[in-house]
Short mmCIF file of N, CA and C in Angstrom, two decimals:
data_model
loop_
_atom_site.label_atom_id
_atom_site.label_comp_id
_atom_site.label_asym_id
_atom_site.label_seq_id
_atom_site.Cartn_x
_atom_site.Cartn_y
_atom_site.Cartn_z
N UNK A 4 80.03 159.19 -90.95
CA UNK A 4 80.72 158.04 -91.52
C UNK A 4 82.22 158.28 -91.34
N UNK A 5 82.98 157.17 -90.92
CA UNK A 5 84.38 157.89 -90.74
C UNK A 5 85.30 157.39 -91.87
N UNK A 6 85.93 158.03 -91.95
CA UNK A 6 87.28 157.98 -93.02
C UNK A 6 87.45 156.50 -93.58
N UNK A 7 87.45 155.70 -92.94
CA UNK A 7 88.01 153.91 -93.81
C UNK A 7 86.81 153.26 -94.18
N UNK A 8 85.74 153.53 -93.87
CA UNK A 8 84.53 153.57 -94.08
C UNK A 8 84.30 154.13 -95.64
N UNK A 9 84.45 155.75 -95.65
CA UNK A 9 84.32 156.09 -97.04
C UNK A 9 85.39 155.76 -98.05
N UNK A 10 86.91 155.54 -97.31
CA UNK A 10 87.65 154.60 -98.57
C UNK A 10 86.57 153.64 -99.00
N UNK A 11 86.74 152.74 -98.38
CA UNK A 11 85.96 151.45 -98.64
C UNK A 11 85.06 151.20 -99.79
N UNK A 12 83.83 152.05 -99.31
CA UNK A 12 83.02 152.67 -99.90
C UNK A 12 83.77 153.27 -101.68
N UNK A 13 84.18 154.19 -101.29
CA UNK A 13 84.80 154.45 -102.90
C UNK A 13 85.71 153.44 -103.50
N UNK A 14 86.16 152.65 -103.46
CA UNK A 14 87.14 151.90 -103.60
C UNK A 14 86.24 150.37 -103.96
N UNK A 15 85.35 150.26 -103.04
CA UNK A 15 84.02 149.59 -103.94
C UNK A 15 83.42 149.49 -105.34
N UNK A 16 82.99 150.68 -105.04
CA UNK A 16 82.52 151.57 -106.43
C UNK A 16 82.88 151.52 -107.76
N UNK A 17 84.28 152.12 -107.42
CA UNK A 17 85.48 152.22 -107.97
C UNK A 17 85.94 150.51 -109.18
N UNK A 18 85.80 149.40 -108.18
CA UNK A 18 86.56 148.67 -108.71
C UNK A 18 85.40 147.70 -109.34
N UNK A 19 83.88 148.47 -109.22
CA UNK A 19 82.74 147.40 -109.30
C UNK A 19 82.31 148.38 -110.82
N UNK A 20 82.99 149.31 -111.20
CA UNK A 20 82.83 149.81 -112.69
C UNK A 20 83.81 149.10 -114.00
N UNK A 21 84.43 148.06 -113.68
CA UNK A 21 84.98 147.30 -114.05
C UNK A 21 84.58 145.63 -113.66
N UNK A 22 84.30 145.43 -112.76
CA UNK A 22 84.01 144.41 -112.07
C UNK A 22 82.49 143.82 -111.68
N UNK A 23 82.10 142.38 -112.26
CA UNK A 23 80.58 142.24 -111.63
C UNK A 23 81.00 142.30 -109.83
N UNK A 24 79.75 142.53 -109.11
CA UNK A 24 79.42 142.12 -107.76
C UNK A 24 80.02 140.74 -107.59
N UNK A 25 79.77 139.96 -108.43
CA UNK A 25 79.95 138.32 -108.10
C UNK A 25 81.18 138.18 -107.81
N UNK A 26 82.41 139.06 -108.76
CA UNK A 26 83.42 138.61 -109.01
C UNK A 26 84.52 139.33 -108.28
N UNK A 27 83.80 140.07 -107.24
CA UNK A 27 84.69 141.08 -106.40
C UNK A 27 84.87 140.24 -104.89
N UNK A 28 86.06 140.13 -104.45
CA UNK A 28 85.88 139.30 -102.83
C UNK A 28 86.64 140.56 -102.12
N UNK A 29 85.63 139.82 -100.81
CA UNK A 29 85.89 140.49 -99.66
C UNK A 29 88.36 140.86 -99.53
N UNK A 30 88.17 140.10 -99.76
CA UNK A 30 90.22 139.50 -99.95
C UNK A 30 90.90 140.74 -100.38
N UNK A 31 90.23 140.48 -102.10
CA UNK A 31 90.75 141.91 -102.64
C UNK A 31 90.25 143.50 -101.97
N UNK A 32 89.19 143.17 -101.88
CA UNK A 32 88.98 144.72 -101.60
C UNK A 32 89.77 145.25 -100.23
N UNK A 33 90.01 144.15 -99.18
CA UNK A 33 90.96 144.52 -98.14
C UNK A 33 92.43 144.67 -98.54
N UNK A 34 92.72 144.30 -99.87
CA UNK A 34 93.93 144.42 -100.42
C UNK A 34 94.01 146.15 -100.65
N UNK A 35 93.29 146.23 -102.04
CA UNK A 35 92.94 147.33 -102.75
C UNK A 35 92.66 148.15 -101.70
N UNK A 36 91.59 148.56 -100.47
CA UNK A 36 91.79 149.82 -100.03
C UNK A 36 92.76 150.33 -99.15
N UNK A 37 93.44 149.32 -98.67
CA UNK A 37 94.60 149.39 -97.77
C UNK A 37 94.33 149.77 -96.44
N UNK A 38 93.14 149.60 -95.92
CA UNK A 38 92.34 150.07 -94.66
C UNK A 38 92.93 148.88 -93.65
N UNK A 39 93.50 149.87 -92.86
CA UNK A 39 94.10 148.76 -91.96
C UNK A 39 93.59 148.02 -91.18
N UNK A 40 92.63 148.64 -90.71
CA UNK A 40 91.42 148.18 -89.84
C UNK A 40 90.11 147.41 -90.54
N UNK A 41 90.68 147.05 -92.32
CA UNK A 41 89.59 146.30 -93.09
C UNK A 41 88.41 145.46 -92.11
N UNK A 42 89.19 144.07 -91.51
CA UNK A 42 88.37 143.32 -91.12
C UNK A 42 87.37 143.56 -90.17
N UNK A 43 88.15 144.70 -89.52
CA UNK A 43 86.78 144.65 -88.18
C UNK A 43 85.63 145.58 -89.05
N UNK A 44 86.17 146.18 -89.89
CA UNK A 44 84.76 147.29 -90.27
C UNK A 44 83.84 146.56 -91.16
N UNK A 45 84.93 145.52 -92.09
CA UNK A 45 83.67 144.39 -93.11
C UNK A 45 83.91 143.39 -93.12
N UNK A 46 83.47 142.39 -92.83
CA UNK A 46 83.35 141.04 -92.98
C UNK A 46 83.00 140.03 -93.88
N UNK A 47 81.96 141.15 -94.83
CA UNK A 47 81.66 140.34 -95.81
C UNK A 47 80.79 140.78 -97.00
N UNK A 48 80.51 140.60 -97.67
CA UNK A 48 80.23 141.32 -98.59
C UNK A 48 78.87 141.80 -98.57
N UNK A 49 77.99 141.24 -97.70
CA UNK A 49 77.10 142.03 -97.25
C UNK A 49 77.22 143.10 -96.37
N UNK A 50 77.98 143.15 -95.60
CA UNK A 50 78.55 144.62 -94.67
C UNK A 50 79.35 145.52 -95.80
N UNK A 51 79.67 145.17 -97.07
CA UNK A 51 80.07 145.77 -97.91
C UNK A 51 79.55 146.53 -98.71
N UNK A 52 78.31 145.63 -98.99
CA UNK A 52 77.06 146.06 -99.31
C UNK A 52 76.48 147.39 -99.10
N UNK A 53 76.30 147.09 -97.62
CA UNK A 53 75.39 147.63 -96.59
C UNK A 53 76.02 149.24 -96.44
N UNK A 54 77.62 149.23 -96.40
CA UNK A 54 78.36 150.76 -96.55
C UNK A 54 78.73 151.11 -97.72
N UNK A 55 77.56 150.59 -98.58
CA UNK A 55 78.26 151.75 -99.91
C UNK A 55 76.59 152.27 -100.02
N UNK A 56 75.53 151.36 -99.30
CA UNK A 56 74.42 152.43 -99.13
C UNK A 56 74.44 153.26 -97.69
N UNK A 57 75.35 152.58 -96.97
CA UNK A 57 75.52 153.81 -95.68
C UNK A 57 76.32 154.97 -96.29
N UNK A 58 77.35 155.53 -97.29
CA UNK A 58 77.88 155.81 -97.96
C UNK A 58 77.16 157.14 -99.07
N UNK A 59 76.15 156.74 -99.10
CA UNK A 59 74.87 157.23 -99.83
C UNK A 59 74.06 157.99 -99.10
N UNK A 60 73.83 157.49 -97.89
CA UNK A 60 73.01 158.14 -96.84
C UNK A 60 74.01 158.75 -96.20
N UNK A 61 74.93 158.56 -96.00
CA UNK A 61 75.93 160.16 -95.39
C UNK A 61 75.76 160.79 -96.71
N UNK A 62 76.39 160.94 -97.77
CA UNK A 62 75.98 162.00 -98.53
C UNK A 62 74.92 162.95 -99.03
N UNK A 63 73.89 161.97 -99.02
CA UNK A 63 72.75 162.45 -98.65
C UNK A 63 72.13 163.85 -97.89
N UNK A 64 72.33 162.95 -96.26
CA UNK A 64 72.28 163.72 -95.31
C UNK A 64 73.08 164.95 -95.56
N UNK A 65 74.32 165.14 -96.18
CA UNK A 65 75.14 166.12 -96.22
C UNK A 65 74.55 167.28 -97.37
N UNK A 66 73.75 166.58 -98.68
CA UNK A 66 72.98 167.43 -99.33
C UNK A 66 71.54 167.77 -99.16
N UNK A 67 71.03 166.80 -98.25
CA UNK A 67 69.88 167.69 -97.80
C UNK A 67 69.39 168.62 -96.81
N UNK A 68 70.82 169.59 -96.72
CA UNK A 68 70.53 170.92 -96.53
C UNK A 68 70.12 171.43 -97.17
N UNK A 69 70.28 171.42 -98.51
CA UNK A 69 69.80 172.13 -99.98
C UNK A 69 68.24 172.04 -100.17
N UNK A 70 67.76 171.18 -99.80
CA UNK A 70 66.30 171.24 -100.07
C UNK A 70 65.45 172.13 -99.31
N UNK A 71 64.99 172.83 -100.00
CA UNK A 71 64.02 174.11 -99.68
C UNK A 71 62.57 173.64 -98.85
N UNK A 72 62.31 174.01 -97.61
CA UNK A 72 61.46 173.62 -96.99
C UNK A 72 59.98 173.99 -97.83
N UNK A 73 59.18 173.06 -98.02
CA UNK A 73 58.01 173.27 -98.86
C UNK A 73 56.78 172.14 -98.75
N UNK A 74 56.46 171.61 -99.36
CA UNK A 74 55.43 170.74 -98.96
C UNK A 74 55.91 169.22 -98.91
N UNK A 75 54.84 168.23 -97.97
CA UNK A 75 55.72 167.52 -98.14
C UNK A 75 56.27 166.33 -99.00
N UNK A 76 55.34 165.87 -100.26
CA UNK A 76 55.38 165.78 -101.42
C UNK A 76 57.07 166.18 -101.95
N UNK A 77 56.87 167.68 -102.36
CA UNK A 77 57.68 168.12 -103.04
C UNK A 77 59.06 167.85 -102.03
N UNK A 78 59.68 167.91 -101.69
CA UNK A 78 60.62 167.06 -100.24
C UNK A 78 60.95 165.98 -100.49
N UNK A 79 60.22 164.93 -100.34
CA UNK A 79 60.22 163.54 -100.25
C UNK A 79 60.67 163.59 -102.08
N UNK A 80 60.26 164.00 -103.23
CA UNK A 80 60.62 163.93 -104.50
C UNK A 80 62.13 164.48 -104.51
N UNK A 81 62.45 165.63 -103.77
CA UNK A 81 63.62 166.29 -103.59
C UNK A 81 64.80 165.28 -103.66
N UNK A 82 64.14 164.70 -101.91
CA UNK A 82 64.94 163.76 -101.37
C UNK A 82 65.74 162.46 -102.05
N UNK A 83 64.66 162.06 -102.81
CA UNK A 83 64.46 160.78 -103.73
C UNK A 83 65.16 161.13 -104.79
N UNK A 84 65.18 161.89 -105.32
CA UNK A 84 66.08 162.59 -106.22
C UNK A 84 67.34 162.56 -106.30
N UNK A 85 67.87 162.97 -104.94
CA UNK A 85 69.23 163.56 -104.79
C UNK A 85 69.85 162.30 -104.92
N UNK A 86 69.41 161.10 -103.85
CA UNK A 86 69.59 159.98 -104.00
C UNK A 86 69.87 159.80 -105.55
N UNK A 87 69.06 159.53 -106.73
CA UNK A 87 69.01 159.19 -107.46
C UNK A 87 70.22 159.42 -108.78
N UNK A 88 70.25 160.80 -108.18
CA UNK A 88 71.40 161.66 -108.54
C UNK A 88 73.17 161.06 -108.31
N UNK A 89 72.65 160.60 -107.14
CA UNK A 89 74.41 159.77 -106.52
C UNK A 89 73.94 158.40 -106.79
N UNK A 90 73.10 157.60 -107.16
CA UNK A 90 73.38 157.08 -107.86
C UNK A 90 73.80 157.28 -109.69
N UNK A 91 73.21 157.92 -109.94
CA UNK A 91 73.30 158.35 -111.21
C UNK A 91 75.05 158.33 -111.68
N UNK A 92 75.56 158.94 -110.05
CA UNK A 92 77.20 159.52 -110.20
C UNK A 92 78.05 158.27 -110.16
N UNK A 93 77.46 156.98 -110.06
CA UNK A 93 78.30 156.17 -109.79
C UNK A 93 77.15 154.69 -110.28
N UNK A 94 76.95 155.23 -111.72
CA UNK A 94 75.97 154.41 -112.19
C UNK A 94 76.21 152.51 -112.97
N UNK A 95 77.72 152.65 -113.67
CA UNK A 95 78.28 151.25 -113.71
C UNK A 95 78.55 150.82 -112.56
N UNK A 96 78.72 150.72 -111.63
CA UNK A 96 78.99 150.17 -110.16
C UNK A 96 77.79 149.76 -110.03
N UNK A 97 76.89 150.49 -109.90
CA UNK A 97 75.61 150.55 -109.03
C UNK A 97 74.87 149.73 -109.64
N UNK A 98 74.62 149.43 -111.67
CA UNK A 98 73.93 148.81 -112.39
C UNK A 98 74.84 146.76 -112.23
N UNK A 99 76.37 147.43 -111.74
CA UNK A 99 77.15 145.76 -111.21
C UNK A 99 76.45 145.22 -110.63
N UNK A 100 76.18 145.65 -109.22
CA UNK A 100 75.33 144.82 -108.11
C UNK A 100 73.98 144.19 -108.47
N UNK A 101 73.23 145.60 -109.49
CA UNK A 101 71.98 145.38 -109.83
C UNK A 101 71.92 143.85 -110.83
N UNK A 102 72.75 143.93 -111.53
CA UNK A 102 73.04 142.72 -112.59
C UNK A 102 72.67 141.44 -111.94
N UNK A 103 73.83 141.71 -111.05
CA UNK A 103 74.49 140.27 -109.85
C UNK A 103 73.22 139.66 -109.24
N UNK A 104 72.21 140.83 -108.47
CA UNK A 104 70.92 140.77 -107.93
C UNK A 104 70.07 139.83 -108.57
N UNK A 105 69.76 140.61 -109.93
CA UNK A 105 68.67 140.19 -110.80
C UNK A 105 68.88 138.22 -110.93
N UNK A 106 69.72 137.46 -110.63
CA UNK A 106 70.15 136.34 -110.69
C UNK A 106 69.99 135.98 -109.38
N UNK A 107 70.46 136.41 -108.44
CA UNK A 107 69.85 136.00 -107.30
C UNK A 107 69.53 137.20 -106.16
N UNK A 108 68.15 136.90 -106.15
CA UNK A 108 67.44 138.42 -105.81
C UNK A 108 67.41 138.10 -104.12
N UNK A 109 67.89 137.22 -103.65
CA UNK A 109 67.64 136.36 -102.20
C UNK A 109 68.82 138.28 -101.41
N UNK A 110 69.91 138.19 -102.37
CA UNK A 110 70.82 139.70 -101.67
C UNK A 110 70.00 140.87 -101.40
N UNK A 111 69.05 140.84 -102.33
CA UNK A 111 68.18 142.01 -101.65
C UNK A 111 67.15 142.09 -100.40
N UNK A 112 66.92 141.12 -99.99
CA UNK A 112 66.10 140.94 -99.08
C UNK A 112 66.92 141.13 -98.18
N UNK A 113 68.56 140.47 -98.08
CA UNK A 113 69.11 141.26 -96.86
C UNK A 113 69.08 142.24 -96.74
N UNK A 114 69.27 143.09 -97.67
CA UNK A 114 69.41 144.52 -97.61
C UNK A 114 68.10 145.62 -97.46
N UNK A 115 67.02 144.55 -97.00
CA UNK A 115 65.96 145.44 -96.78
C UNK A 115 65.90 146.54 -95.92
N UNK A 116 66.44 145.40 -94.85
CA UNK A 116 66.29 146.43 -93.54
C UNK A 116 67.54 147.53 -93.42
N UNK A 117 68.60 147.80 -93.89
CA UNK A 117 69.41 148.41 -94.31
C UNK A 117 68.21 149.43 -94.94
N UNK A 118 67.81 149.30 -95.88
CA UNK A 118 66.84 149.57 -97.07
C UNK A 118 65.79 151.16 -96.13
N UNK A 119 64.98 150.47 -95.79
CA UNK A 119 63.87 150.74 -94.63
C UNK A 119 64.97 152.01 -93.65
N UNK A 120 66.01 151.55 -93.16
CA UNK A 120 66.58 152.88 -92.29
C UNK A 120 67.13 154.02 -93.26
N UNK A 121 67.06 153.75 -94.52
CA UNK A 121 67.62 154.34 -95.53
C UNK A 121 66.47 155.63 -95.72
N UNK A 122 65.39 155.04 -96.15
CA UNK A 122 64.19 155.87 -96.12
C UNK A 122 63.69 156.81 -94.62
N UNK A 123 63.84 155.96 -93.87
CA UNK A 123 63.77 157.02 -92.53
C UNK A 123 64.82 157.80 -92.06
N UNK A 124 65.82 157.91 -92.61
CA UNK A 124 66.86 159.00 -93.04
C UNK A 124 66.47 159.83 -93.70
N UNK A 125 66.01 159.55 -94.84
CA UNK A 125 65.64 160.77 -95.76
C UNK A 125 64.65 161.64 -95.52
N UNK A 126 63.84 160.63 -94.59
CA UNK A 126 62.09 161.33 -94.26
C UNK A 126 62.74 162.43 -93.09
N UNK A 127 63.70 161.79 -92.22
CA UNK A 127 64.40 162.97 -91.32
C UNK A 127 64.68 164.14 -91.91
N UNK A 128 65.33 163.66 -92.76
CA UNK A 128 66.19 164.83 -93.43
C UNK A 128 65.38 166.20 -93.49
N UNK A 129 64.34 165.19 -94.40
CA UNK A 129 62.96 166.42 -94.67
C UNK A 129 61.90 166.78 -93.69
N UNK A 130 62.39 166.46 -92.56
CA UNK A 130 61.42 166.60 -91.55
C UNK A 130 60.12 165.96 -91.59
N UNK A 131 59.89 164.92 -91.71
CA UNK A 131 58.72 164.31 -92.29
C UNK A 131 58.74 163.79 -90.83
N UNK A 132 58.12 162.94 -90.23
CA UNK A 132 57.70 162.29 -89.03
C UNK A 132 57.71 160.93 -89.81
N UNK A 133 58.03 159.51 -88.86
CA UNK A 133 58.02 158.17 -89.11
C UNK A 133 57.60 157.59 -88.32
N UNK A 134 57.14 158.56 -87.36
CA UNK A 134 56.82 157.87 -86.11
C UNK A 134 55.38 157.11 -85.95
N UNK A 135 54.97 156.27 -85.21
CA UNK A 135 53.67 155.62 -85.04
C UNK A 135 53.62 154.91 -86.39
N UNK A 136 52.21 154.17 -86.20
CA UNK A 136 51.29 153.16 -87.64
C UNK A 136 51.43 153.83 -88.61
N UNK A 137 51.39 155.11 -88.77
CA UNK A 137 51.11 155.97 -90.60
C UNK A 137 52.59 156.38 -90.94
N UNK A 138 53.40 156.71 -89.86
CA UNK A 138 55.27 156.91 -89.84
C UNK A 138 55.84 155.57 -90.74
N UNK A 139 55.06 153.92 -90.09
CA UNK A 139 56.05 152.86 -90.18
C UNK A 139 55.50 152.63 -91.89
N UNK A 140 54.05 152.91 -92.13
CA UNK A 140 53.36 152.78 -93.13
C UNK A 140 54.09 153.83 -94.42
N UNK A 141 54.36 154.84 -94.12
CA UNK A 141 54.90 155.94 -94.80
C UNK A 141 56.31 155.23 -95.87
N UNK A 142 57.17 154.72 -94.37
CA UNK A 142 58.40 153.96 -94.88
C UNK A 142 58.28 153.04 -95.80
N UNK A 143 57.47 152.07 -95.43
CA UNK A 143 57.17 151.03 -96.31
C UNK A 143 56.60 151.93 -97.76
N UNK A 144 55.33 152.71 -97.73
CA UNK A 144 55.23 152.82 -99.01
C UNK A 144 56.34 153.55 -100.09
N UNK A 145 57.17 154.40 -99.06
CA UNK A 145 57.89 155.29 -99.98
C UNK A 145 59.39 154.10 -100.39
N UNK A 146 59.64 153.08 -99.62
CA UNK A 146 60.00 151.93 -99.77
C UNK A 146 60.06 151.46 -101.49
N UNK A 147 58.77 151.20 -101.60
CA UNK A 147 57.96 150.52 -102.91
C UNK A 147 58.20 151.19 -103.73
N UNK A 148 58.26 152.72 -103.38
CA UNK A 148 57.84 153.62 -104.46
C UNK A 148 59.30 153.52 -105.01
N UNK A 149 60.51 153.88 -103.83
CA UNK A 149 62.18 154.05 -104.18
C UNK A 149 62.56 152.92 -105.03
N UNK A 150 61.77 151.57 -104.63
CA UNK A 150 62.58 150.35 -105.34
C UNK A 150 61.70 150.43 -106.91
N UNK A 151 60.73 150.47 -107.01
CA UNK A 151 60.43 150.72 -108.37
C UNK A 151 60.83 151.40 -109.30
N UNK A 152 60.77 152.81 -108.76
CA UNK A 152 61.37 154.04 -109.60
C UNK A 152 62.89 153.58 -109.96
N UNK A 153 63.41 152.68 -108.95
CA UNK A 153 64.78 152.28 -108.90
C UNK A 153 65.19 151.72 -110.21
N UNK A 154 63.88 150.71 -110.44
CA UNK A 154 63.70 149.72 -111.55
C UNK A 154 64.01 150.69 -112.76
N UNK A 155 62.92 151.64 -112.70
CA UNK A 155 62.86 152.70 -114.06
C UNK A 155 64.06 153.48 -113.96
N UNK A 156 64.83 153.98 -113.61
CA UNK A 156 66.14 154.24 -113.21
C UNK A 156 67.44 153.14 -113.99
N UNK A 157 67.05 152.40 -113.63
CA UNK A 157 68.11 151.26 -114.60
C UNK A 157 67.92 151.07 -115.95
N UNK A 158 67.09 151.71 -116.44
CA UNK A 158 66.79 151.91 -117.68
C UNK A 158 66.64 152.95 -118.32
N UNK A 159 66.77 153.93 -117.55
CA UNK A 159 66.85 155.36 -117.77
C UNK A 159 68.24 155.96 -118.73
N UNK A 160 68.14 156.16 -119.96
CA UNK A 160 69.07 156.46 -120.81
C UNK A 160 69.26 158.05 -120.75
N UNK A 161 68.14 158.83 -120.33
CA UNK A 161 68.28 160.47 -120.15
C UNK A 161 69.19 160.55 -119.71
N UNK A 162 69.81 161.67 -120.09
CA UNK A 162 70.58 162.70 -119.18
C UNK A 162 70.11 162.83 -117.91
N UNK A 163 69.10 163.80 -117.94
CA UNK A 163 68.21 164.65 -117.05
C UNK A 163 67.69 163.41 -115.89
N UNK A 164 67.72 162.13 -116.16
CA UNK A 164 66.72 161.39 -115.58
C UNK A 164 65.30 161.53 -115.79
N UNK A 165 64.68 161.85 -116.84
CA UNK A 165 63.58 162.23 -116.94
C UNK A 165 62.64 161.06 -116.82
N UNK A 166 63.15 160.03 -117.41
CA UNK A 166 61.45 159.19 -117.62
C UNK A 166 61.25 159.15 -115.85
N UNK A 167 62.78 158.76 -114.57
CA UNK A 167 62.84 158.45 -113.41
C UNK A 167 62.20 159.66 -112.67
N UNK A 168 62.52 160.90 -113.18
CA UNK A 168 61.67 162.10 -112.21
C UNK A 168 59.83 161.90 -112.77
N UNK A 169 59.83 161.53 -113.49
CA UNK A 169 58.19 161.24 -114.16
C UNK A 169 57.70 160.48 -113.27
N UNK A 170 58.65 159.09 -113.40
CA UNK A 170 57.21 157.62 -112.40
C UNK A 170 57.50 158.25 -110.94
N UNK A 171 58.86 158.88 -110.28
CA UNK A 171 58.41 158.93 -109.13
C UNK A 171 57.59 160.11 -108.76
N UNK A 172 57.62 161.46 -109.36
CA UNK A 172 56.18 162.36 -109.63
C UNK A 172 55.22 161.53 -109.42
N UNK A 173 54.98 160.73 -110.37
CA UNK A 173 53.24 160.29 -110.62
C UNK A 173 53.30 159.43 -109.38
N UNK A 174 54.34 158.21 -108.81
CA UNK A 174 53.95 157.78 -107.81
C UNK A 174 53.83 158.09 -107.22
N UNK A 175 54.03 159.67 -106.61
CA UNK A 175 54.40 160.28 -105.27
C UNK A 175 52.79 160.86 -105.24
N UNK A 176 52.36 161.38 -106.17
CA UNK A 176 51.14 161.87 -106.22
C UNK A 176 50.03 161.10 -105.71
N UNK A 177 50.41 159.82 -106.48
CA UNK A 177 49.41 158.72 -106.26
C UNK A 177 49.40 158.52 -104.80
N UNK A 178 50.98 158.34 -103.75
CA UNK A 178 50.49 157.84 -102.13
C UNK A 178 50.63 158.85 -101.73
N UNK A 179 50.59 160.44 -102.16
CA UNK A 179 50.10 161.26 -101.54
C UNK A 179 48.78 161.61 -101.45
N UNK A 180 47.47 160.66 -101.89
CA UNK A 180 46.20 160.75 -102.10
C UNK A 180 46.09 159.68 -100.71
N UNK A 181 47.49 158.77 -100.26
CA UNK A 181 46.78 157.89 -99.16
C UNK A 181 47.05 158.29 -97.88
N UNK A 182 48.49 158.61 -98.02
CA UNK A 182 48.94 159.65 -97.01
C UNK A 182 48.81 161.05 -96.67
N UNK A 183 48.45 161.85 -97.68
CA UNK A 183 48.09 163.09 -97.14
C UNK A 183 49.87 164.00 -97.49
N UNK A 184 50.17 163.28 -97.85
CA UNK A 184 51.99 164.04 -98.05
C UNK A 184 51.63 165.65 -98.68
#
């Protein structure tokens, strides 16, 4: 990810812990990060969108060196985790968008496919394979599993994240009985 990219990105974040999604424009934020090259990198608030979860997945990638090679279950929970974790770190921002969403949920569907390369990042990370019918199947379910747990996550008052490390445990268990994880 390069440098005006991760301004952006933080500077997003940043101004969306104060700010709904709705009420943030593309205008200001080319004001506020001072990225000179604003327009060509975002256009709109869905490309805005789209790099504060590209933003996520570089960091990501950058902490899942840390995960201890082991089964692949325990990995994929790792993975899901860490994620969960950076969100966790930047959780009024992140619960902004979610707000904005819940009113019109039509923004998430753009962001599926964004969504979907998100997960086959992580499955990289952990060396998991995505490849072929049970690879594309894999994505999709661990898909379901990320946006749910996501759900329980927004409601998650722990510290620890606990009730969120629980449903995605038990879910992971559960499509590891279909997949073989």
């Amino acid at each position: 990810m390069n440098k005006d990219l991760k301004i952006i990105a933080l500077e997003t974040l940043k101004i969306l812990i104060k700010k709904s999604w709705n009420e943030l424009s593309i205008k200001e934020m080319k004001l506020r990060s001072r990225v000179k090259l604003f327009s060509n990198l975002v256009r709109n608030k869905q490309e805005l969108l789209n790099n504060i979860n590209s933003y996520f997945d570089y960091n990501l990638i950058l902490q899942s060196k840390k995960i201890e090679n082991s089964n692949s279950k325990d990995m994929i929970f790792e993975i899901l985790m860490m994620r969960f974790d950076l969100l966790q770190a930047n959780r009024k921002a992140i619960l902004s968008i979610f707000k904005s969403f819940r009113n019109n949920p039509k923004e998430l569907v753009f962001m599926l496919p964004k969504l979907l390369i998100s997960i086959e990042t992580m499955l990289s990370c952990v060396k998991i394979s995505s490849k072929g019918v049970v690879g594309k199947l894999k994505i999709k379910g661990i898909l379901i599993i990320y946006l749910t747990a996501f759900l329980v996550w927004t409601n998650d008052e722990t510290e620890s994240l606990e009730k969120t490390m629980t449903f995605l445990d038990n879910s992971l268990d559960q499509a590891g009985k279909l997949f073989k994880l």
